[in-house]
Tab-separated table of C-alpha atoms in Angstrom:
chain	number	residue	atom	x	y	z
X	21	UNK	CA	0.000	0.000	0.000
X	22	UNK	CA	1.376	3.430	-0.971
X	23	UNK	CA	-0.682	5.621	1.409
X	24	UNK	CA	1.147	7.263	4.299
X	25	UNK	CA	-0.246	9.080	7.340
X	26	UNK	CA	2.762	10.793	8.888
X	27	UNK	CA	2.540	13.156	11.895
X	28	UNK	CA	5.324	15.124	10.245
X	29	UNK	CA	3.753	14.852	6.785
X	30	UNK	CA	1.182	17.000	4.970
X	31	UNK	CA	-1.048	19.370	6.875
X	32	UNK	CA	-4.372	21.067	6.237
X	33	UNK	CA	-4.540	24.854	6.525
X	34	UNK	CA	-6.896	25.930	9.300
X	35	UNK	CA	-8.065	29.526	9.787
X	36	UNK	CA	-10.817	30.899	12.083
X	37	UNK	CA	-13.319	31.269	9.230
X	38	UNK	CA	-12.460	27.839	7.800
X	39	UNK	CA	-11.377	25.370	10.505
X	40	UNK	CA	-10.422	21.792	9.671
X	41	UNK	CA	-13.362	19.459	10.422
X	42	UNK	CA	-12.587	17.254	13.410
X	43	UNK	CA	-11.265	13.756	12.850
X	44	UNK	CA	-9.245	14.410	9.691
X	45	UNK	CA	-6.709	11.801	8.606
X	46	UNK	CA	-4.243	13.411	6.223
X	47	UNK	CA	-1.461	11.833	4.216
X	48	UNK	CA	0.126	11.189	0.856
X	49	UNK	CA	-0.459	8.393	-1.601
X	50	UNK	CA	1.518	7.608	-4.731
X	51	UNK	CA	-0.146	7.108	-8.093
X	52	UNK	CA	0.658	4.232	-10.416
X	53	UNK	CA	2.952	6.566	-12.380
X	54	UNK	CA	4.804	7.745	-9.243
X	55	UNK	CA	3.231	11.141	-8.563
X	56	UNK	CA	2.717	11.983	-4.879
X	57	UNK	CA	-0.740	13.349	-4.043
X	58	UNK	CA	-2.076	14.812	-0.787
X	59	UNK	CA	-5.319	13.325	0.503
X	60	UNK	CA	-7.639	13.582	3.509
X	61	UNK	CA	-10.475	11.462	4.809
X	62	UNK	CA	-13.102	11.673	7.529
X	63	UNK	CA	-15.597	9.290	9.078
X	64	UNK	CA	-19.271	10.280	9.222
X	65	UNK	CA	-20.230	12.612	12.056
X	66	UNK	CA	-23.952	11.818	12.402
X	67	UNK	CA	-26.647	9.402	11.296
X	68	UNK	CA	-26.555	5.891	9.920
X	69	UNK	CA	-23.526	4.818	7.879
X	70	UNK	CA	-24.351	5.496	4.225
X	71	UNK	CA	-21.002	4.900	2.540
X	72	UNK	CA	-18.300	7.282	1.346
X	73	UNK	CA	-18.402	10.404	-0.784
X	74	UNK	CA	-15.311	10.674	-2.991
X	75	UNK	CA	-14.976	14.403	-3.640
X	76	UNK	CA	-12.897	15.649	-6.596
X	77	UNK	CA	-12.207	19.311	-7.232
X	78	UNK	CA	-11.920	21.772	-10.081
X	79	UNK	CA	-8.797	23.290	-11.592
X	80	UNK	CA	-6.825	25.422	-9.078
X	81	UNK	CA	-8.752	23.999	-6.101
X	82	UNK	CA	-7.553	22.261	-2.953
X	83	UNK	CA	-8.931	20.207	-0.059
X	84	UNK	CA	-9.328	23.167	2.328
X	85	UNK	CA	-11.804	24.892	0.032
X	86	UNK	CA	-14.392	22.171	0.697
X	87	UNK	CA	-14.357	21.972	4.509
X	88	UNK	CA	-17.931	23.308	4.807
X	89	UNK	CA	-19.228	20.883	2.177
X	90	UNK	CA	-17.329	17.980	3.752
X	91	UNK	CA	-19.127	18.747	7.030
X	92	UNK	CA	-22.471	18.779	5.170
X	93	UNK	CA	-21.846	15.303	3.759
X	94	UNK	CA	-20.648	13.909	7.118
X	95	UNK	CA	-23.808	15.125	8.888
X	96	UNK	CA	-25.796	13.081	6.370
X	97	UNK	CA	-24.045	9.877	7.415
X	98	UNK	CA	-21.299	9.778	4.776
X	99	UNK	CA	-17.611	9.316	5.264
X	100	UNK	CA	-15.684	11.679	2.971
X	101	UNK	CA	-12.424	11.084	1.121
X	102	UNK	CA	-10.772	13.665	-1.106
X	103	UNK	CA	-7.412	14.545	-2.628
X	104	UNK	CA	-5.575	17.250	-4.544
X	105	UNK	CA	-5.078	16.510	-8.239
X	106	UNK	CA	-1.528	16.364	-9.541
X	107	UNK	CA	-0.175	19.833	-10.196
X	108	UNK	CA	-2.288	21.665	-7.624
X	109	UNK	CA	-3.069	22.043	-3.924
X	110	UNK	CA	-0.658	20.159	-1.693
X	111	UNK	CA	0.189	17.523	-4.318
X	112	UNK	CA	3.307	17.358	-6.463
X	113	UNK	CA	3.617	20.255	-8.886
X	114	UNK	CA	4.796	19.050	-12.262
X	115	UNK	CA	6.896	21.849	-13.767
X	116	UNK	CA	9.381	24.438	-12.546
X	117	UNK	CA	6.840	27.262	-12.204
X	118	UNK	CA	4.532	25.815	-9.577
X	119	UNK	CA	1.912	28.535	-10.192
X	120	UNK	CA	1.227	27.327	-13.753
X	121	UNK	CA	-1.362	24.605	-14.286
X	122	UNK	CA	0.104	21.687	-16.217
X	123	UNK	CA	-0.735	18.127	-17.152
X	124	UNK	CA	0.732	15.961	-19.916
X	125	UNK	CA	-2.562	14.267	-20.810
X	126	UNK	CA	-6.063	14.581	-19.439
X	127	UNK	CA	-5.913	10.816	-18.858
X	128	UNK	CA	-3.399	11.552	-16.078
X	129	UNK	CA	-6.372	12.662	-13.962
X	130	UNK	CA	-7.923	9.238	-14.551
X	131	UNK	CA	-4.672	7.764	-13.223
X	132	UNK	CA	-5.005	9.949	-10.110
X	133	UNK	CA	-8.602	8.916	-9.454
X	134	UNK	CA	-8.045	5.240	-10.175
X	135	UNK	CA	-5.008	5.190	-7.861
X	136	UNK	CA	-6.990	6.963	-5.122
X	137	UNK	CA	-9.757	4.398	-5.446
X	138	UNK	CA	-7.272	1.525	-5.098
X	139	UNK	CA	-4.993	3.008	-2.433
X	140	UNK	CA	-7.424	4.899	-0.173
X	141	UNK	CA	-11.098	4.195	-0.890
X	142	UNK	CA	-11.054	0.402	-1.100
X	143	UNK	CA	-8.806	-0.355	1.898
X	144	UNK	CA	-9.771	2.484	4.250
X	145	UNK	CA	-13.298	3.735	3.541
X	146	UNK	CA	-16.755	2.183	3.988
X	147	UNK	CA	-18.728	1.411	0.837
X	148	UNK	CA	-20.690	2.045	-1.229
X	149	UNK	CA	-18.782	4.841	-2.956
X	150	UNK	CA	-20.359	7.959	-4.458
X	151	UNK	CA	-18.374	10.265	-6.739
X	152	UNK	CA	-18.974	14.014	-6.407
X	153	UNK	CA	-17.068	16.169	-8.897
X	154	UNK	CA	-16.893	19.883	-9.636
X	155	UNK	CA	-15.849	21.597	-12.887
X	156	UNK	CA	-12.602	19.965	-14.110
X	157	UNK	CA	-13.206	17.227	-11.550
X	158	UNK	CA	-16.638	16.798	-13.097
X	159	UNK	CA	-15.094	16.180	-16.515
X	160	UNK	CA	-12.689	13.631	-15.020
X	161	UNK	CA	-15.664	12.023	-13.251
X	162	UNK	CA	-17.526	11.604	-16.531
X	163	UNK	CA	-14.619	9.639	-17.979
X	164	UNK	CA	-14.449	7.517	-14.829
X	165	UNK	CA	-18.163	6.725	-15.138
X	166	UNK	CA	-17.694	5.776	-18.793
X	167	UNK	CA	-14.646	3.574	-18.205
X	168	UNK	CA	-15.523	1.628	-15.059
X	169	UNK	CA	-19.109	1.310	-13.891
X	170	UNK	CA	-18.051	-0.742	-10.835
X	171	UNK	CA	-15.964	1.962	-9.084
X	172	UNK	CA	-18.867	4.163	-7.966
X	173	UNK	CA	-22.563	3.543	-7.350
X	174	UNK	CA	-23.688	7.038	-8.366
X	175	UNK	CA	-22.094	10.210	-9.738
X	176	UNK	CA	-23.130	13.765	-8.793
X	177	UNK	CA	-21.604	16.632	-10.778
X	178	UNK	CA	-21.497	20.380	-10.226
X	179	UNK	CA	-20.907	22.483	-13.359
X	180	UNK	CA	-18.733	19.893	-15.140
X	181	UNK	CA	-16.189	21.308	-17.585
X	182	UNK	CA	-17.589	19.825	-20.800
X	183	UNK	CA	-17.162	23.155	-22.572
X	184	UNK	CA	-15.993	26.715	-21.887
X	185	UNK	CA	-18.272	29.723	-21.601
X	186	UNK	CA	-18.678	31.485	-24.956
X	187	UNK	CA	-16.510	28.964	-26.834
X	188	UNK	CA	-18.962	26.316	-27.995
X	189	UNK	CA	-18.218	26.963	-31.678
X	190	UNK	CA	-14.500	27.722	-31.353
X	191	UNK	CA	-13.369	24.986	-28.953
X	192	UNK	CA	-11.928	22.768	-31.684
X	193	UNK	CA	-9.932	25.650	-33.195
X	194	UNK	CA	-8.585	26.690	-29.809
X	195	UNK	CA	-7.587	23.095	-29.048
X	196	UNK	CA	-5.633	22.974	-32.322
X	197	UNK	CA	-3.830	26.240	-31.493
X	198	UNK	CA	-2.900	24.992	-28.011
X	199	UNK	CA	-1.690	21.682	-29.464
X	200	UNK	CA	0.476	23.525	-32.009
X	201	UNK	CA	1.988	25.687	-29.266
X	202	UNK	CA	2.771	22.556	-27.274
X	203	UNK	CA	4.281	20.809	-30.304
X	204	UNK	CA	6.733	23.665	-30.925
X	205	UNK	CA	7.936	23.604	-27.310
X	206	UNK	CA	5.643	26.149	-25.655
X	207	UNK	CA	3.529	23.649	-23.729
X	208	UNK	CA	4.790	24.727	-20.307
X	209	UNK	CA	4.196	28.419	-20.894
X	210	UNK	CA	1.095	29.971	-19.308
X	211	UNK	CA	-1.815	31.523	-21.126
X	212	UNK	CA	-1.980	34.598	-18.913
X	213	UNK	CA	-5.458	35.795	-18.027
X	214	UNK	CA	-6.655	38.487	-15.647
X	215	UNK	CA	-8.935	36.023	-13.862
X	216	UNK	CA	-5.927	33.922	-12.777
X	217	UNK	CA	-4.488	36.568	-10.435
X	218	UNK	CA	-4.166	35.698	-6.772
X	219	UNK	CA	-7.644	36.237	-5.345
X	220	UNK	CA	-8.295	39.313	-3.238
X	221	UNK	CA	-11.298	41.195	-1.908
X	222	UNK	CA	-11.157	43.766	-4.719
X	223	UNK	CA	-12.027	41.033	-7.233
X	224	UNK	CA	-15.252	40.057	-5.457
X	225	UNK	CA	-17.838	42.377	-7.122
X	226	UNK	CA	-17.321	40.957	-10.623
X	227	UNK	CA	-16.146	37.477	-9.724
X	228	UNK	CA	-17.724	34.575	-11.682
X	229	UNK	CA	-17.466	32.049	-8.845
X	230	UNK	CA	-19.894	32.968	-6.063
X	231	UNK	CA	-22.339	35.672	-4.994
X	232	UNK	CA	-21.551	35.009	-1.325
X	233	UNK	CA	-19.046	37.586	-0.052
X	234	UNK	CA	-18.103	35.736	3.139
X	235	UNK	CA	-17.421	32.456	1.346
X	236	UNK	CA	-15.399	34.321	-1.292
X	237	UNK	CA	-13.340	36.021	1.433
X	238	UNK	CA	-12.805	32.626	3.062
X	239	UNK	CA	-11.149	31.419	-0.153
X	240	UNK	CA	-8.970	34.564	-0.229
X	241	UNK	CA	-7.916	34.139	3.391
X	242	UNK	CA	-7.072	30.454	2.983
X	243	UNK	CA	-4.621	31.136	0.152
X	244	UNK	CA	-3.161	34.064	2.096
X	245	UNK	CA	-2.550	31.718	5.009
X	246	UNK	CA	-0.611	29.326	2.741
X	247	UNK	CA	0.429	30.734	-0.617
X	248	UNK	CA	1.676	27.300	-1.724
X	249	UNK	CA	-1.977	26.409	-2.402
X	250	UNK	CA	-2.221	29.042	-5.135
X	251	UNK	CA	-2.419	27.972	-8.777
X	252	UNK	CA	-2.639	30.566	-11.535
X	253	UNK	CA	-2.818	30.441	-15.310
X	254	UNK	CA	-3.198	27.201	-17.269
X	255	UNK	CA	-0.353	26.133	-19.550
X	256	UNK	CA	-0.846	25.585	-23.277
X	257	UNK	CA	-0.345	21.845	-22.705
X	258	UNK	CA	-3.092	21.788	-20.055
X	259	UNK	CA	-5.411	23.655	-22.411
X	260	UNK	CA	-4.697	21.295	-25.299
X	261	UNK	CA	-5.276	18.189	-23.175
X	262	UNK	CA	-8.416	19.534	-21.484
X	263	UNK	CA	-10.044	20.893	-24.621
X	264	UNK	CA	-9.596	17.572	-26.419
X	265	UNK	CA	-11.225	15.852	-23.429
X	266	UNK	CA	-14.163	18.280	-23.577
X	267	UNK	CA	-14.588	17.631	-27.282
X	268	UNK	CA	-14.629	13.880	-26.656
X	269	UNK	CA	-17.796	14.239	-24.563
X	270	UNK	CA	-19.547	15.539	-27.701
X	271	UNK	CA	-18.995	12.346	-29.667
X	272	UNK	CA	-22.207	10.477	-30.428
X	273	UNK	CA	-21.025	7.357	-28.602
X	274	UNK	CA	-19.982	9.039	-25.342
X	275	UNK	CA	-23.310	9.280	-23.435
X	276	UNK	CA	-24.065	5.597	-24.081
X	277	UNK	CA	-20.776	4.595	-22.445
X	278	UNK	CA	-22.038	5.894	-19.089
X	279	UNK	CA	-24.107	3.142	-17.487
X	280	UNK	CA	-24.415	4.257	-13.861
X	281	UNK	CA	-26.882	6.789	-12.390
X	282	UNK	CA	-25.640	10.333	-12.946
X	283	UNK	CA	-26.985	13.779	-12.029
X	284	UNK	CA	-25.473	16.970	-13.443
X	285	UNK	CA	-26.152	20.421	-11.990
X	286	UNK	CA	-25.724	23.513	-14.178
X	287	UNK	CA	-25.450	27.074	-12.863
X	288	UNK	CA	-27.959	29.582	-14.218
X	289	UNK	CA	-25.439	32.462	-13.960
X	290	UNK	CA	-22.449	30.516	-15.296
X	291	UNK	CA	-19.431	32.364	-16.769
X	292	UNK	CA	-16.696	29.709	-16.568
X	293	UNK	CA	-17.931	26.528	-18.249
X	294	UNK	CA	-20.546	26.136	-20.981
X	295	UNK	CA	-24.099	25.689	-19.744
X	296	UNK	CA	-25.368	24.845	-23.282
X	297	UNK	CA	-22.778	22.043	-23.513
X	298	UNK	CA	-23.924	20.687	-20.140
X	299	UNK	CA	-27.557	20.777	-21.232
X	300	UNK	CA	-26.799	19.041	-24.523
X	301	UNK	CA	-24.916	16.272	-22.745
X	302	UNK	CA	-27.656	15.925	-20.138
X	303	UNK	CA	-30.293	15.441	-22.804
X	304	UNK	CA	-28.241	12.668	-24.439
X	305	UNK	CA	-27.579	10.617	-21.281
X	306	UNK	CA	-29.248	7.222	-20.954
X	307	UNK	CA	-28.752	6.721	-17.206
X	308	UNK	CA	-28.630	10.338	-16.083
X	309	UNK	CA	-30.130	13.785	-16.322
X	310	UNK	CA	-29.306	17.414	-15.667
X	311	UNK	CA	-30.992	20.248	-13.805
X	312	UNK	CA	-30.484	24.015	-13.618
X	313	UNK	CA	-29.811	25.717	-10.275
X	314	UNK	CA	-31.465	29.139	-10.215
X	315	UNK	CA	-29.303	32.112	-9.244
X	316	UNK	CA	-26.091	30.089	-9.091
X	317	UNK	CA	-22.657	31.104	-10.267
X	318	UNK	CA	-19.996	28.525	-11.126
X	319	UNK	CA	-18.959	27.301	-7.667
X	320	UNK	CA	-22.307	26.128	-6.365
X	321	UNK	CA	-20.897	24.526	-3.219
X	322	UNK	CA	-19.424	27.968	-2.305
X	323	UNK	CA	-22.573	29.928	-3.130
X	324	UNK	CA	-25.079	31.675	-0.854
X	325	UNK	CA	-27.294	29.639	1.463
X	326	UNK	CA	-30.251	29.680	-0.939
X	327	UNK	CA	-28.219	28.192	-3.790
X	328	UNK	CA	-26.423	25.730	-1.536
X	329	UNK	CA	-29.803	24.636	-0.213
X	330	UNK	CA	-30.886	23.727	-3.748
X	331	UNK	CA	-27.642	21.863	-4.390
X	332	UNK	CA	-27.828	19.864	-1.168
X	333	UNK	CA	-31.519	19.101	-1.742
X	334	UNK	CA	-30.575	17.665	-5.146
X	335	UNK	CA	-27.790	15.656	-3.516
X	336	UNK	CA	-30.195	14.303	-0.911
X	337	UNK	CA	-32.789	13.266	-3.480
X	338	UNK	CA	-30.213	11.629	-5.734
X	339	UNK	CA	-27.788	10.077	-3.234
X	340	UNK	CA	-28.757	10.384	0.457
X	341	UNK	CA	-32.258	8.973	0.054
X	342	UNK	CA	-31.074	6.274	-2.336
X	343	UNK	CA	-28.453	5.111	0.189
X	344	UNK	CA	-30.977	4.483	2.987
């Protein structure tokens, strides 16, 4: 077994507005291709044992960002297990500039998830297993559901990255440009964007992530407490790999490859991923469906109480009540 829980090993950042939920077990595990990833797991805090939620994050995110949501799942009777993808959070960064998002292939995220399932979920967590994925993690979750229907009983996705806002017609062209840049040796260079600056309070009024000021400030304060969590612009190689993965979900065969129950939530006020692409995929699913969350921006788990209430009600109807 490659998992390690070391008292001198990885830590979780705890601040007054975002304390670590009690009972955390934190460690590293090593993927099948020898990348070291930080993970954390918790037992349920209340109610009957319902299994384990495997929570996978979006690009730039990290375990600490989900403490409130982890507590929500634990109160419903679920254990929770989560990890930082390669290249972000407290996991191994892959290139010299640790603030640039990089991955060789989108399939490397499948390697991360499959290794986590084998090294942490199966030996250490109570079944059944439910996969909850946000944004980039939602796209990786779709491929997991298509490739192995035995890993997870149900899949619940928040704003999966199956397209980019305003780029539904140009995604293929942009993928080709990013691939060309990578081919000529520019793959590790960042595509600099204003939205990838370190978050601060001044960015809140026009931010595309959440309408909740306190939860936005909590994200700002967490990164300030440990700047090593920060991840900025995506590299051209990351863009090329991710855009090709998004385009693959549009193939006629893709929805039929998913044979486990799946629920996708789309944000009504989305400005990061493509809501039309989510809706089109949802309509084509055989074992799943999609629904729109009114008033929501991209990060629905970090939204105001009204939006979060809708998201958790959908989770309860789709997973909590089905696990009874």
